[in-house]
Short mmCIF file of C-alpha atoms in Angstrom, two decimals:
data_model
loop_
_atom_site.label_atom_id
_atom_site.label_comp_id
_atom_site.label_asym_id
_atom_site.label_seq_id
_atom_site.Cartn_x
_atom_site.Cartn_y
_atom_site.Cartn_z
CA MET A 1 0.40 -0.12 0.23
CA GLU A 2 2.87 2.46 0.94
CA GLN A 3 3.70 1.93 -2.89
CA VAL A 4 0.73 2.77 -4.08
CA LEU A 5 0.95 6.20 -1.81
CA THR A 6 4.23 6.79 -3.55
CA LEU A 7 2.55 5.85 -6.91
CA LEU A 8 0.38 8.59 -5.80
CA ARG A 9 2.81 11.68 -4.86
CA GLU A 10 5.00 10.85 -7.45
CA SER A 11 2.28 11.86 -9.98
CA GLY A 12 0.91 14.60 -7.85
CA ALA A 13 -2.27 12.60 -7.55
CA MET A 14 -2.88 13.40 -3.69
CA LEU A 15 -3.85 17.17 -3.08
CA GLU A 16 -4.49 19.29 -0.35
CA GLY A 17 -6.53 21.93 0.34
CA HIS A 18 -10.20 22.76 0.89
CA PHE A 19 -11.77 20.47 -2.07
CA LEU A 20 -15.85 20.02 -2.55
CA LEU A 21 -16.28 16.71 -3.25
CA SER A 22 -18.40 14.72 -6.12
CA SER A 23 -20.54 13.51 -3.26
CA GLY A 24 -21.17 16.81 -1.93
CA ARG A 25 -19.04 16.71 0.95
CA HIS A 26 -16.31 19.06 1.84
CA SER A 27 -12.40 17.41 2.38
CA ASP A 28 -8.56 18.46 2.86
CA ARG A 29 -7.64 16.18 0.24
CA TYR A 30 -9.15 15.35 -2.96
CA PHE A 31 -7.18 12.10 -4.94
CA GLN A 32 -6.65 13.25 -9.19
CA CYS A 33 -6.44 9.70 -9.92
CA ALA A 34 -6.39 10.71 -13.33
CA LYS A 35 -2.98 12.15 -12.73
CA LEU A 36 -1.84 8.36 -12.44
CA LEU A 37 -3.57 6.71 -14.41
CA GLN A 38 -2.26 8.69 -17.11
CA TYR A 39 0.97 6.72 -16.63
CA PRO A 40 0.22 3.16 -17.95
CA ASP A 41 3.02 1.48 -15.77
CA ARG A 42 2.03 3.54 -12.37
CA ALA A 43 -1.69 2.36 -13.07
CA GLN A 44 -0.32 -1.07 -13.51
CA ALA A 45 2.25 -0.63 -10.14
CA ALA A 46 -0.74 1.10 -8.54
CA LEU A 47 -3.54 -2.01 -8.89
CA SER A 48 -0.87 -5.09 -9.25
CA GLY A 49 -1.92 -5.57 -5.12
CA ALA A 50 -5.17 -5.72 -5.76
CA ALA A 51 -4.99 -8.11 -8.70
CA ASP A 52 -3.03 -10.61 -6.80
CA LEU A 53 -5.12 -11.00 -4.12
CA ILE A 54 -8.52 -10.83 -6.43
CA ARG A 55 -6.01 -13.37 -8.54
CA LEU A 56 -5.96 -15.76 -5.10
CA GLU A 57 -9.26 -15.49 -3.90
CA ILE A 58 -10.10 -16.70 -7.12
CA GLN A 59 -7.65 -19.46 -7.54
CA ALA A 60 -9.01 -20.46 -3.95
CA GLY A 61 -12.54 -20.47 -4.98
CA ARG A 62 -13.94 -17.98 -2.73
CA LEU A 63 -14.92 -15.50 -5.93
CA GLU A 64 -16.08 -15.84 -9.36
CA ILE A 65 -15.69 -12.58 -11.58
CA ASP A 66 -16.80 -12.78 -15.55
CA ALA A 67 -16.00 -9.34 -16.46
CA VAL A 68 -14.49 -5.75 -15.06
CA VAL A 69 -16.78 -2.37 -14.94
CA GLY A 70 -15.86 1.03 -14.03
CA PRO A 71 -18.28 3.53 -13.54
CA ALA A 72 -17.43 6.59 -15.69
CA MET A 73 -15.30 8.52 -15.70
CA GLY A 74 -12.84 7.79 -12.64
CA GLY A 75 -13.40 4.19 -12.90
CA ILE A 76 -13.17 3.53 -16.91
CA ILE A 77 -9.19 2.85 -16.80
CA ALA A 78 -8.92 1.68 -13.27
CA ALA A 79 -11.37 -1.13 -14.83
CA TYR A 80 -9.36 -1.96 -18.07
CA GLU A 81 -6.13 -2.11 -16.01
CA LEU A 82 -7.46 -4.87 -13.99
CA GLY A 83 -9.41 -6.64 -16.40
CA ARG A 84 -5.73 -6.56 -18.65
CA GLN A 85 -4.01 -7.65 -15.33
CA LEU A 86 -6.82 -10.42 -14.43
CA GLY A 87 -7.57 -11.56 -18.06
CA LEU A 88 -11.56 -10.21 -17.80
CA PRO A 89 -12.88 -8.09 -20.31
CA ALA A 90 -13.60 -4.71 -18.94
CA PHE A 91 -15.70 -1.78 -19.71
CA PHE A 92 -17.65 0.77 -18.26
CA THR A 93 -21.17 2.20 -17.25
CA GLU A 94 -21.63 6.30 -17.54
CA ARG A 95 -24.57 8.53 -17.35
CA ASP A 96 -27.11 9.39 -19.29
CA GLU A 97 -28.58 12.55 -20.16
CA ALA A 98 -30.79 12.52 -16.60
CA GLY A 99 -27.77 11.93 -14.68
CA ALA A 100 -29.11 8.28 -14.44
CA MET A 101 -25.90 5.42 -14.49
CA VAL A 102 -26.50 3.57 -17.37
CA LEU A 103 -25.14 0.75 -19.99
CA ARG A 104 -24.59 2.70 -23.12
CA ARG A 105 -23.00 2.19 -26.15
CA GLY A 106 -24.19 -1.35 -27.12
CA LEU A 107 -22.05 -2.91 -23.76
CA GLU A 108 -24.61 -5.68 -21.83
CA VAL A 109 -24.13 -8.24 -19.59
CA GLN A 110 -25.89 -11.13 -19.64
CA PRO A 111 -28.00 -12.58 -16.43
CA GLY A 112 -25.92 -13.62 -13.81
CA GLN A 113 -22.76 -12.97 -14.94
CA ARG A 114 -20.32 -11.54 -12.27
CA ILE A 115 -18.73 -8.19 -12.06
CA LEU A 116 -15.80 -6.80 -10.11
CA ILE A 117 -16.53 -3.24 -10.29
CA ALA A 118 -13.40 -1.42 -10.03
CA GLU A 119 -13.11 2.49 -8.76
CA ASP A 120 -10.51 5.35 -8.44
CA VAL A 121 -11.93 6.64 -5.22
CA VAL A 122 -14.52 5.14 -3.23
CA THR A 123 -15.23 7.94 -0.68
CA THR A 124 -19.53 7.36 -0.29
CA GLY A 125 -20.22 4.71 -2.20
CA LYS A 126 -22.05 6.86 -4.58
CA SER A 127 -20.60 5.56 -7.50
CA PHE A 128 -20.20 2.01 -6.97
CA GLY A 129 -23.99 1.73 -5.70
CA GLU A 130 -25.34 3.28 -8.52
CA CYS A 131 -22.73 1.31 -11.34
CA ALA A 132 -24.02 -1.98 -9.72
CA ALA A 133 -27.70 -0.62 -9.34
CA ALA A 134 -27.59 -0.28 -13.42
CA LEU A 135 -26.11 -3.80 -13.60
CA GLU A 136 -28.66 -5.56 -12.16
CA SER A 137 -30.86 -3.99 -13.10
CA HIS A 138 -29.63 -6.25 -16.26
CA GLY A 139 -29.39 -9.21 -14.31
CA ALA A 140 -25.77 -9.10 -13.52
CA VAL A 141 -24.51 -10.40 -9.85
CA ILE A 142 -21.94 -7.78 -8.00
CA ALA A 143 -19.36 -10.10 -6.84
CA ALA A 144 -16.81 -7.37 -5.69
CA LEU A 145 -15.57 -4.17 -5.39
CA ALA A 146 -11.74 -2.88 -5.75
CA CYS A 147 -10.45 0.88 -6.16
CA ILE A 148 -6.98 2.71 -5.67
CA VAL A 149 -7.73 4.76 -3.16
CA ASP A 150 -10.07 3.86 0.17
CA ARG A 151 -11.06 7.41 1.63
CA ARG A 152 -14.56 6.18 2.37
CA ALA A 153 -16.51 8.23 5.34
CA ALA A 154 -16.92 6.51 8.78
CA GLY A 155 -19.94 4.18 8.74
CA VAL A 156 -19.61 3.48 4.64
CA GLU A 157 -19.98 0.12 4.40
CA VAL A 158 -19.39 -2.29 0.84
CA PRO A 159 -21.38 -4.72 0.75
CA TRP A 160 -19.06 -7.39 -1.33
CA PRO A 161 -15.93 -8.34 -0.76
CA PHE A 162 -13.77 -5.11 -1.03
CA PHE A 163 -9.73 -4.97 -2.74
CA PRO A 164 -9.03 -1.28 -2.28
CA ALA A 165 -4.68 -0.95 -3.53
CA CYS A 166 -4.49 1.57 -0.53
CA ARG A 167 -6.77 3.39 2.56
CA VAL A 168 -6.27 6.85 2.91
CA GLU A 169 -7.26 8.55 6.15
CA ALA A 170 -8.82 11.95 4.82
CA ASN A 171 -11.20 14.28 6.40
CA ASN A 172 -14.52 14.69 4.74
CA TRP A 173 -17.63 16.89 6.22
CA GLU A 174 -21.15 17.71 5.18
CA ALA A 175 -20.87 20.99 4.03
CA ASP A 176 -22.40 23.09 6.52
CA CYS A 177 -20.11 21.38 9.42
CA CYS A 178 -17.03 21.85 7.46
CA ASP A 179 -14.00 23.15 9.53
CA LEU A 180 -12.64 24.88 6.14
CA CYS A 181 -15.40 26.29 5.16
CA ARG A 182 -15.77 27.67 9.10
CA GLN A 183 -11.96 29.06 8.68
CA GLY A 184 -13.03 31.67 5.49
CA ILE A 185 -11.15 29.07 3.39
CA PRO A 186 -12.58 28.47 -0.30
CA ALA A 187 -13.27 25.50 -1.70
CA VAL A 188 -12.30 24.39 -5.23
CA LYS A 189 -14.80 21.24 -7.18
CA PRO A 190 -11.75 19.17 -9.34
CA GLY A 191 -13.72 16.43 -10.21
CA SER A 192 -16.73 15.94 -13.13
CA ARG A 193 -19.99 15.18 -11.18
CA ARG A 194 -21.91 17.84 -10.91
CA ILE A 195 -23.37 18.50 -7.34
CA ASN A 196 -26.96 18.60 -7.18
#
């Protein structure tokens, strides 16, 4: 896990300041994993530990996976890299015009197909939950979740086997309880999802 933190730092992917997260929460750290994932060798290195653990679970018969799916945007490259390392097909879900997470572009899952969801960062679980719901609506079975950075807020549970490449403590607050807002520090929103 320390190697992943080093890769995040060297890539400039771990930012410190006052950030508005896609979940609507505020934080003193932001993980712009696209800065790490732009380098294929770093993407491979960052996800190799998680891929190794997943492979061991598969070999031991405790886990079955047919495909890897990442929610757009952040999960796309993570899904493809995990798919490559595990020898599995990989694709993605994305938001439609109304903002709902869906399968598009002719991508499909079969009833009973076992899916590993891959994310860049997990904080509240909103994206992986929406991705899981979209896949389950087509009959897929969610088998596990993997991510580069697990920075989950207190109380956020993952209902499947979970394979984070690293776990990072980062403060995060509801907007009306934010310590950084109280200090008058302006928040920036570097992510891609609109906040409603």
